[in-house]
C-alpha atoms as one frame of an Amber mdcrd trajectory, in Angstrom:
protein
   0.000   0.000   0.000   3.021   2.247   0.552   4.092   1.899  -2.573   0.926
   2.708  -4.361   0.644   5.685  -1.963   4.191   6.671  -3.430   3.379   6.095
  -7.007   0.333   7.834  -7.067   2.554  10.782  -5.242   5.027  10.666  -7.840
   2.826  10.517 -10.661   1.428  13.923  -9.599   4.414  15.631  -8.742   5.726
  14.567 -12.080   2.037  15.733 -13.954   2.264  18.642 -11.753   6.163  19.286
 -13.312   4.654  18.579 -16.637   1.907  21.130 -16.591   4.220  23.948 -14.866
   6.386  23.034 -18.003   3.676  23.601 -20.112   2.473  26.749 -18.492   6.243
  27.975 -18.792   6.793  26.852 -22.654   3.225  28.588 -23.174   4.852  31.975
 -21.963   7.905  31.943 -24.531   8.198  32.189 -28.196   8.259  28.573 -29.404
   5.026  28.067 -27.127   3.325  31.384 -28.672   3.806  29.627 -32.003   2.821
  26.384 -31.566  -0.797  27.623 -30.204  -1.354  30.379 -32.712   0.055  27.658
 -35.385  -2.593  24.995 -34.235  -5.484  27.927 -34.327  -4.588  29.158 -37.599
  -4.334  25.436 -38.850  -7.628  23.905 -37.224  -9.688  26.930 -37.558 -11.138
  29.783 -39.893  -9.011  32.250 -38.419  -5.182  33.247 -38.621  -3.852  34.245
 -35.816  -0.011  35.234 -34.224   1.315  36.414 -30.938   4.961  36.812 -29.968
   3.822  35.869 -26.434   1.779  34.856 -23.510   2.313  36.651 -19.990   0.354
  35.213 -16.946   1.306  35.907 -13.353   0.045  34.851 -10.380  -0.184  38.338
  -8.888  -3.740  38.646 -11.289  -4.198  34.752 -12.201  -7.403  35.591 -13.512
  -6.045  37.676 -16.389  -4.310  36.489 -19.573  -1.762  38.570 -21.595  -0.786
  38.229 -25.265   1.709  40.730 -26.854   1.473  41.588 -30.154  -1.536  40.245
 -31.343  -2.600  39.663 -34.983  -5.998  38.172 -35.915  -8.255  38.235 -38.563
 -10.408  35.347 -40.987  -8.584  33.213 -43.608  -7.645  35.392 -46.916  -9.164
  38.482 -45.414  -7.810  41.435 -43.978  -6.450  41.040 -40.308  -8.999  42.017
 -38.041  -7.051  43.249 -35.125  -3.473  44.186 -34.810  -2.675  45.225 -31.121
   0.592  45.335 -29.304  -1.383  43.832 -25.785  -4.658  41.964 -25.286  -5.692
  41.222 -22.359  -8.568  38.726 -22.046 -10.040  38.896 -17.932 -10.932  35.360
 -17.141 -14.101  33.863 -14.946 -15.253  30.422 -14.263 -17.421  30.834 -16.923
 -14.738  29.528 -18.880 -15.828  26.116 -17.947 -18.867  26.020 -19.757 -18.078
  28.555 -22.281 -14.428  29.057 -23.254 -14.217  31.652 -25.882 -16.455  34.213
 -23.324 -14.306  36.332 -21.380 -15.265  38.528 -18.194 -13.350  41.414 -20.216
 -10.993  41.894 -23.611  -8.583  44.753 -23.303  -7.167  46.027 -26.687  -4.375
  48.148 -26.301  -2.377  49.955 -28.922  -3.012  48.856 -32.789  -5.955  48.824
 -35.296  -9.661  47.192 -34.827 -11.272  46.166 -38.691 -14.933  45.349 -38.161
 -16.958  45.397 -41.331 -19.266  42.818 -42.688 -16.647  40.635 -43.998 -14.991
  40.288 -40.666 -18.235  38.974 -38.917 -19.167  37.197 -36.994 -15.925  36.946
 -34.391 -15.895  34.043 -32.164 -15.232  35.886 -29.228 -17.596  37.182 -26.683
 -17.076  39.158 -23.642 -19.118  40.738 -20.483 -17.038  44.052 -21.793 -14.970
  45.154 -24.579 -12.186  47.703 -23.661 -10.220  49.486 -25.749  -6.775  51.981
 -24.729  -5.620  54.058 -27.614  -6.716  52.084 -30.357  -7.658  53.087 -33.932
 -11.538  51.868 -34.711 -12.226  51.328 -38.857 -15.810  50.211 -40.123 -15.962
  50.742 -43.386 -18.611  49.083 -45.983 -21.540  50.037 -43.677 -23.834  52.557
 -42.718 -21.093  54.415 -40.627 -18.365  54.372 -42.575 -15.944  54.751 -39.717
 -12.096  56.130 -38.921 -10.839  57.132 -35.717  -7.766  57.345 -33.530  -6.721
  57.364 -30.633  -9.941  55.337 -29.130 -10.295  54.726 -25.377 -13.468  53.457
 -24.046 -15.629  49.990 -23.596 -18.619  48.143 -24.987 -20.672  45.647 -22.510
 -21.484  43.419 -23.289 -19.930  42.497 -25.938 -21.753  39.787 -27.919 -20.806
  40.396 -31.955 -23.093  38.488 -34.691 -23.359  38.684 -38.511 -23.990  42.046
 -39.666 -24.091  43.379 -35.557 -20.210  43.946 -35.179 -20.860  45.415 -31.885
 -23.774  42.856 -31.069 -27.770  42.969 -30.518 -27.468  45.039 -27.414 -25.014
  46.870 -25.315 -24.220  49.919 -24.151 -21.174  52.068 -25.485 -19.241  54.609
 -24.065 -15.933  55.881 -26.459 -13.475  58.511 -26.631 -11.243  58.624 -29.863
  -8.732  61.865 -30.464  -9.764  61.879 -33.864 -12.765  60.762 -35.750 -14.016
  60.808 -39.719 -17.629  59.550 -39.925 -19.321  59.191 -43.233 -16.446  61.912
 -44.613 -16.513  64.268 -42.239 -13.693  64.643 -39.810 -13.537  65.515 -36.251
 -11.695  65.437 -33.030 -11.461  65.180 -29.253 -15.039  62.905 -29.751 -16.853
  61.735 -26.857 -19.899  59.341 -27.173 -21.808  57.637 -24.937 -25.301  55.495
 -25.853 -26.445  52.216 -26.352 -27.771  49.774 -29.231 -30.705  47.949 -29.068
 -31.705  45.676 -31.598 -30.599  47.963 -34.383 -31.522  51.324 -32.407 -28.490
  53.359 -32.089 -29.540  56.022 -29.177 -26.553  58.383 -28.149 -27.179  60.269
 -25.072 -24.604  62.169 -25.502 -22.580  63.525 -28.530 -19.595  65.762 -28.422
 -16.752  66.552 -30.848 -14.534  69.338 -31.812 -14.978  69.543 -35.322 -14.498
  72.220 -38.371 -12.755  74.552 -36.039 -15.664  74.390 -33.863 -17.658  72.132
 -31.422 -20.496  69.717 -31.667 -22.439  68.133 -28.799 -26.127  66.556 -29.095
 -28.103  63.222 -28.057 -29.631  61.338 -30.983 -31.201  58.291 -31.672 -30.910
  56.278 -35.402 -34.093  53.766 -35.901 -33.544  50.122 -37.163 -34.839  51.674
 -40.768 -31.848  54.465 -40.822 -34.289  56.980 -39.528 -32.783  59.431 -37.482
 -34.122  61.860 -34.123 -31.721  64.845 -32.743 -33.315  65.926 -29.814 -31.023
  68.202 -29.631 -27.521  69.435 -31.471 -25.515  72.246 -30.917 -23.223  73.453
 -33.728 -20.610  76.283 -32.303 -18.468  78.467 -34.553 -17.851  76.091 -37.050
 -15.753  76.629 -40.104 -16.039  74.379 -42.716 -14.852  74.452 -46.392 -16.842
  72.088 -49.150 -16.074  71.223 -52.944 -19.893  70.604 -53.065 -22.817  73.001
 -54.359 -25.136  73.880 -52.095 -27.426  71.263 -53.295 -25.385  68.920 -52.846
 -24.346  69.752 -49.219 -27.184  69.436 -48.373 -28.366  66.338 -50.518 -27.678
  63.619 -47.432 -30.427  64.832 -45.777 -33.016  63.721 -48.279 -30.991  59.957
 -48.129 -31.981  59.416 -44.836 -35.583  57.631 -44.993 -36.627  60.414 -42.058
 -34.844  62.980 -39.705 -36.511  64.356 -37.146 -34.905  67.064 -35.479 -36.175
  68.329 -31.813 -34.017  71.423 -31.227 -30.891  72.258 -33.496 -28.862  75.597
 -32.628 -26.174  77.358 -34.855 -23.919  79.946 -33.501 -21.540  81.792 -35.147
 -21.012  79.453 -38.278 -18.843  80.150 -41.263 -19.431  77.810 -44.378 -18.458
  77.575 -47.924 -18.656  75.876 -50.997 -18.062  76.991 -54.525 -20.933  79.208
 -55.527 -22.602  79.689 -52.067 -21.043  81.417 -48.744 -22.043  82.212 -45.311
 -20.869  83.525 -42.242 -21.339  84.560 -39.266 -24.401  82.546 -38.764 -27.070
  81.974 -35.751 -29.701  79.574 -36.611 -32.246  77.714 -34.602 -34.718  75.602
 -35.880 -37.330  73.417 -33.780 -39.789  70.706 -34.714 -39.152  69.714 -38.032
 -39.118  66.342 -40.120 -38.010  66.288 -43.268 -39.220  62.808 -45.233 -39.306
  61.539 -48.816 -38.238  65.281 -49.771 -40.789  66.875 -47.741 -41.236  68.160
 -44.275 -43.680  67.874 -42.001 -44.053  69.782 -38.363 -47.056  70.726 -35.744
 -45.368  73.751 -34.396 -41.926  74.498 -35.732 -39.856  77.396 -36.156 -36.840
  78.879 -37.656 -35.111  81.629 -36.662 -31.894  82.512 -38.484 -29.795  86.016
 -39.250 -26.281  86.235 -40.798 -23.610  88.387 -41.643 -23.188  87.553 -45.164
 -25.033  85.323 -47.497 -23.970  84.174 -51.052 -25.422  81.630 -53.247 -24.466
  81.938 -57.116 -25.505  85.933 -57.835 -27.041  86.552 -55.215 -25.555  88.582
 -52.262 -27.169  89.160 -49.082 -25.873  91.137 -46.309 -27.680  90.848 -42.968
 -30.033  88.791 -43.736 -32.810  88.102 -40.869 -35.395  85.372 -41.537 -38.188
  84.193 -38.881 -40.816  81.443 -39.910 -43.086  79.200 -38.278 -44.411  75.892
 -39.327 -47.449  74.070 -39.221 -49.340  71.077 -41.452 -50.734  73.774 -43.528
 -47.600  75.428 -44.646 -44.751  78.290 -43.818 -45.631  81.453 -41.555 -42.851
  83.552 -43.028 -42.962  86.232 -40.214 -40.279  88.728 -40.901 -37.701  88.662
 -44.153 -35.047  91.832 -44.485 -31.968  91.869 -45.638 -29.455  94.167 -47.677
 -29.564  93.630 -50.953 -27.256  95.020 -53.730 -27.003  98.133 -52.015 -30.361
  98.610 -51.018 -33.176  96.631 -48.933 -35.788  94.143 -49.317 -38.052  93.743
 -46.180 -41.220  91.173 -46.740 -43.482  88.582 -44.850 -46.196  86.127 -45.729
 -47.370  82.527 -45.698 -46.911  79.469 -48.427 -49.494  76.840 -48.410 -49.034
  73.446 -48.773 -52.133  72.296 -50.273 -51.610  74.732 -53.320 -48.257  74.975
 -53.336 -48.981  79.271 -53.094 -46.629  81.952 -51.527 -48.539  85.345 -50.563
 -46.647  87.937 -49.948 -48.506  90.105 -47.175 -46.110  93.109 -47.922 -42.919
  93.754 -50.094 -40.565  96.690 -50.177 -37.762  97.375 -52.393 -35.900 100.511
 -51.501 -31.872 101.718 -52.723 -31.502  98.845 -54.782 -28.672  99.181 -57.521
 -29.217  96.083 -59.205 -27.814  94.557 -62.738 -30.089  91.999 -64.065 -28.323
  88.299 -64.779 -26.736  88.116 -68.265 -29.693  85.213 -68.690 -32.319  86.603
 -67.040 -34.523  86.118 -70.165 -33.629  82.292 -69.725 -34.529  82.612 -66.072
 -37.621  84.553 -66.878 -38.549  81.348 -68.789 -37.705  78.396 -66.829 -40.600
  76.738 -64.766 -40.375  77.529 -60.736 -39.771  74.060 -58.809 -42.789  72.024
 -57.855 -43.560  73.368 -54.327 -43.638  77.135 -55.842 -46.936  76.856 -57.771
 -47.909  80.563 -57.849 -46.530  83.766 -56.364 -48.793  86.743 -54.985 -47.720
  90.152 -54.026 -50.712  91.610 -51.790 -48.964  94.753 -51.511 -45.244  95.998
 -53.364 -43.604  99.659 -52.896 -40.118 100.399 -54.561 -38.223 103.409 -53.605
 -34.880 104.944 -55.395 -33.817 102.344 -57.192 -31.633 101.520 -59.831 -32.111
  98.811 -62.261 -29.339  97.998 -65.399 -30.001  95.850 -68.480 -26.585  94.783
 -70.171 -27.503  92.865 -73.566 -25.734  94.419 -75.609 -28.778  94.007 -78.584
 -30.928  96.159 -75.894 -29.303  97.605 -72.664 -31.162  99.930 -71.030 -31.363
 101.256 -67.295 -34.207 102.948 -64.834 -32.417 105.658 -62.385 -34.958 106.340
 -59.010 -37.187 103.875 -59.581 -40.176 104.252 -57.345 -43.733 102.263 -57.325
 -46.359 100.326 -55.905 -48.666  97.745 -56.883 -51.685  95.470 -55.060 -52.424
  91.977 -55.512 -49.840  91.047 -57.949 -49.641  87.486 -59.170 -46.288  87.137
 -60.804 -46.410  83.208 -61.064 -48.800  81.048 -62.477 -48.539  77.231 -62.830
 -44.761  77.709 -62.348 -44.090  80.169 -64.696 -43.113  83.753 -64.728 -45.722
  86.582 -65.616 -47.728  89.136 -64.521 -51.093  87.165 -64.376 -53.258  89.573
 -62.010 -52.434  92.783 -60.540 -52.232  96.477 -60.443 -48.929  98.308 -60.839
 -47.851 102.056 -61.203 -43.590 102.494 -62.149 -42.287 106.238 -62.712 -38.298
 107.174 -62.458 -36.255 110.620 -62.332 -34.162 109.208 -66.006 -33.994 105.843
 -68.141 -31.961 104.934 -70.911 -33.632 102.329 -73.570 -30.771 101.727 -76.231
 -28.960 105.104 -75.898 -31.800 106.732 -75.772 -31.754 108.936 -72.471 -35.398
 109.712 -71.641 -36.677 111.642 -68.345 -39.729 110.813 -65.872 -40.654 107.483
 -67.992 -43.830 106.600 -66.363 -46.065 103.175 -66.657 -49.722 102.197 -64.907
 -50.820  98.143 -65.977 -53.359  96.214 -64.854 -53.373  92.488 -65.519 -56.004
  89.741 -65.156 -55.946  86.320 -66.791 -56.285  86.935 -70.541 -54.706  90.540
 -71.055 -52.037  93.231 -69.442 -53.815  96.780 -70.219 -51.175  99.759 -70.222
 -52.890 102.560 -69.992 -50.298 104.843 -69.288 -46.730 104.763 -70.518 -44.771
 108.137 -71.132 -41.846 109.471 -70.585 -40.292 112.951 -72.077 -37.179 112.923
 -74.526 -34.626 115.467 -75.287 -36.960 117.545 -77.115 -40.741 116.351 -76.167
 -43.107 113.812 -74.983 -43.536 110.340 -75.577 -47.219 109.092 -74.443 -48.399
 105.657 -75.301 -50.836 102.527 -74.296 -50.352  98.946 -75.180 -52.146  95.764
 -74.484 -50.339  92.267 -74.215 -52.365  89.173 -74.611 -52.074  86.620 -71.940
 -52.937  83.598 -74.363 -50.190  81.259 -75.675 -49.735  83.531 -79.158 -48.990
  86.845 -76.820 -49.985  89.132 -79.328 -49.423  92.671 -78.565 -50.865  96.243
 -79.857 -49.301  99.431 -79.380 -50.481 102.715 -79.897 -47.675 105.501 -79.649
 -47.742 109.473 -79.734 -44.923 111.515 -79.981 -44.829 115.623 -79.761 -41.839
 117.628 -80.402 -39.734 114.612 -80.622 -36.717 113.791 -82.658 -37.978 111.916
 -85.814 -35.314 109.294 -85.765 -36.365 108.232 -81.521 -37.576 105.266 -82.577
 -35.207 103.634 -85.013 -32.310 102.759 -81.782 -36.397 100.419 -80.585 -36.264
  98.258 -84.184 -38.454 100.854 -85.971 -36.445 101.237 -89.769 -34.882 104.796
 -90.037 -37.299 107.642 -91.811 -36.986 109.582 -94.915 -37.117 112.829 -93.469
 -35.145 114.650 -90.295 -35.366 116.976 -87.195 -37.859 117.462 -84.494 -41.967
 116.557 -85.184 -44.497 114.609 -84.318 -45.520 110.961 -85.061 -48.285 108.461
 -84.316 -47.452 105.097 -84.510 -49.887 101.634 -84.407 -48.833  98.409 -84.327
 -49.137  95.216 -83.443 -47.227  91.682 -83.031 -47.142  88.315 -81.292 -43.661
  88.648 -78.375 -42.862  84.531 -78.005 -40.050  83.372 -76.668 -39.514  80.472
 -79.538 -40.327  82.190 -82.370 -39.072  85.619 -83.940 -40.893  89.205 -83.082
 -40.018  91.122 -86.576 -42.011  88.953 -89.076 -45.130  89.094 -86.866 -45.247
  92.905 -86.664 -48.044  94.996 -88.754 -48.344  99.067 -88.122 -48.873 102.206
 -89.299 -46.319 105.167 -88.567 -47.369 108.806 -89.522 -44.850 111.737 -88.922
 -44.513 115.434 -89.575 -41.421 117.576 -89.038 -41.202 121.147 -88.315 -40.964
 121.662 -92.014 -44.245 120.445 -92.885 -42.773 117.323 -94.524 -45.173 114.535
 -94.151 -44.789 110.607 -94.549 -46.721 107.516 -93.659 -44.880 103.854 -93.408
 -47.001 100.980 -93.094 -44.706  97.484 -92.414 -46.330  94.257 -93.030 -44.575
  91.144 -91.610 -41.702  93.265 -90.640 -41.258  95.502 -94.063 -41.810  98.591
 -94.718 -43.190 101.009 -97.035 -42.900 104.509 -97.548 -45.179 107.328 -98.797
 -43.517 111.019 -98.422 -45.693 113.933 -99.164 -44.140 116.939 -99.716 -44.314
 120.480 -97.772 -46.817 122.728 -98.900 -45.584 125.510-100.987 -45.157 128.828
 -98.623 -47.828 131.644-100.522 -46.166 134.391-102.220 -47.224 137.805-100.542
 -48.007 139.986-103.628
């Protein structure tokens, strides 16, 4: 019996011996290869460490040094120079979860192709890591990453697993393209709802910080996000700045605040911009809200050719459209002020009150083009219930008719200027008059104009304006129907002869100052030539006495000159 008591002794001193010589061949080089070689041979995965460290001092805790993992003829997954995996009993039933992983200096890859990882932990730590996750919704970079997930329970196409809560750190961060830095974030996930209570990032020169909450669908709701003097430069158009927001299948946005923002792309500016905007959710390319608002006001606003310079803008929101409380701004040297509502269900903006006062303005080289394009969808019509201009000065520059209006005053009542979309007068009452005007080099003084419009004809019945030497007077009507035909009738006393050849009228026979009554008529389309549609009659008398009448048919014209009556010999 002695002896079987001694053999049994031996036997587990000498298995004792044989596992400490394990545990000590685990911890060098040649044992560091042998396991990683019999993972990376037995399993899916590659992986290599230079080493294992365990000591007794925390025997619950496993060290590997300079850790590579990753699937077979992928990318590696993880390169870190420590991981340390915290061990539990739980080990007994299931090996591969640990009570914690700590990554510690390298690079963590998680994207779909990495998934699913057949590791599982009660937390996932990470020291000054770098985080990538690209090829998914949040196409990730950052650096510098300190923080912990728990648990941590990864699956296909849920890198960071089902449900956990999240709290990071990175020094530097590029989501979805755009960069930031010193990035807190804490939140959790929950089934495929992303909620962040708390966002906060130095970014553009500025800061960020928010809570938000991404759906399951891709939906998004900001409760709230603060933006801070910002400064960002973008290659894109304005349009296309702002384009990710109509990707999104919803954002919701609580309460967003701007302050102090300077932005820029290539044909659009702002700066020094305060914004807030509350209850709003824009959808599908449309918005809806019960009781939002937008308050805004900037130093400086450019988009293509227009300038703005203090611009203020106050709006509220509502299912039935766009309170547009208060619009002013400086304007090419002058101001606009206005207010008004749009409406949804007719896609109409009514302009309570508009005034135009100071402006110097040149019209765009295509404003003809402009004049002529079709508004977007949601701008159906356009009503001015009330319009004064004061002192202004408006410049034509085609160079086949450049003309310009010096003082500009007026005012006009209910004044629909667009109609299905397109530009027009359609309805309205309007009165112009200036101090000079210039139509083709030819200077006139106190040119004067009162139209009324209503759907099938604009009625001038007054138009005058006095030349170098007399008075032009005149009255027109333009037909509102597809063929715009338009008749003219034209006085002229006193006037130079040759005033209307610089307008397209053919220069006359005969010279100096008279007077001349003109009729004619035409169809003005923007597809089709004006000259061969034009018909009139043109009688003029100098101070001579020398009479002729032109009548042009289809754009020609014909002559009849009678001469002056003889002067009666006084016996």
């Amino acid at each position: 019996m002695k002896f079987i008591g001694k053999l049994v002794l031996w036997l587990l001193i000498a298995l004792l011996v044989v596992i400490l010589a394990f545990y000590f061949l685990l911890q060098t080089q040649w044992g560091a290869r042998q396991v990683s070689g019999w993972i990376t041979d037995n399993t899916r995965y590659r992986l290599s460490f230079d080493a294992i460290d365990h000591r007794f001092s925390s025997p619950a805790h496993l060290l590997l040094k300079n850790v590579t993992f990753g699937r077979d003829d992928k990318p590696a997954t993880l390169v870190a120079k420590a991981v340390d995996i915290g061990l539990s009993s739980r080990q007994l039933t299931d090996p591969l979860h640990a009570d914690t992983i700590l990554l510690q200096d390298g690079t963590l890859n998680l994207s779909p192709s990495t998934a699913p990882l057949p590791f599982e932990a009660d937390r996932l730590q990470l020291s000054n890591m770098a985080f990538n996750s690209p090829q998914t919704d949040w196409d990730l970079s950052a650096q510098r990453v300190t923080g912990g997930v728990s648990p941590w329970l990864p699956e296909a196409g849920y890198i960071l697993g089902k449900k956990a809560a999240i709290q990071m750190s990175a020094g530097s961060m590029t989501l979805n393209g755009v960069p930031a830095s010193n990035v807190l974030i804490q939140g959790a996930i929950d089934n495929g709802v992303v909620t962040l209570d708390t966002i906060g990032a130095d970014m553009a020169r500025g800061s960020l910080t928010g809570k938000a909450r991404r759906d399951a669908d891709g939906s998004w709701v900001i409760d709230n996000l603060r933006l801070d003097e910002i400064r960002l430069q973008s290659d894109k158009s304005l349009a296309d700045f702002f384009a990710p927001l109509t990707t999104v299948p919803s954002l919701q946005i609580g309460r967003l605040e701007v302050t102090d923002a300077r932005l820029q792309g290539p044909d659009w500016a702002v700066t020094d911009l305060d914004m807030s905007l509350r209850n709003l959710t824009l959808s599908k390319g449309d918005w809806q809200s019960q009781d939002g608002k937008l308050s805004m006001n900037a130093s400086e606003f450019i988009w293509g050719s227009i300038h703005l310079f203090d611009p203020i803008l106050n709006s509220e929101f509502s299912p039935q459209g766009i309170a547009l409380r208060q619009f002013t701004s400086s304007w090419e040297g002058g101001m606009v002020r206005t207010s008004g509502n749009w409406q949804r269900s007719d896609k109409a903006l009514v302009l309570d009150d508009i005034a135009v006062a100071g402006l110097e303005y040149t019209l765009p080289k295509n404003w003809k083009q402009l004049w002529m394009t079709p508004m977007p969808a949601w701008l159906n019509t356009l009503t001015l219930k009330k319009m004064s201009a004061s002192r202004n000065l408006v410049i034509d520059i085609d160079p086949a008719f450049p003309w310009q209006i010096t003082a500009l005053d007026g005012y006009g009542t209910n004044l629909q200027l667009l109609k299905e979309r397109q530009w027009g007068l359609w309805n309205g009452t309007v009165t112009l008059n200036g101090s000079l005007a210039t139509f083709n080099r030819v200077d006139v003084r106190r040119p004067s104009m009162t139209l009324t419009a209503n759907a099938s004809t604009v009625n001038i019945s007054e138009l005058s304006a006095f030349t170098e030497k007399g008075i032009l007077e005149a009255t027109a009507t333009v037909s509102q129907l597809p063929q715009r035909q338009v008749n003219v009738s034209l006085n002229g006393r006193g006037v130079p002869l040759n005033v209307l050849q610089p307008w397209g009228w053919p220069a006359l026979p005969v010279t100096g100052d008279g007077n001349l009554q003109l009729t004619a008529s035409g169809s003005v389309q923007a597809t089709a030539p004006l000259k061969p549609t034009v018909n009139g009659q043109l009688s003029a008398e100098n101070m001579n006495h020398q009479k002729i009448s032109q009548t042009m048919r289809g754009g020609e014209v014909t002559t009849a000159l009678q001469p002056a009556p003889e002067t009666p010999v006084t016996p």
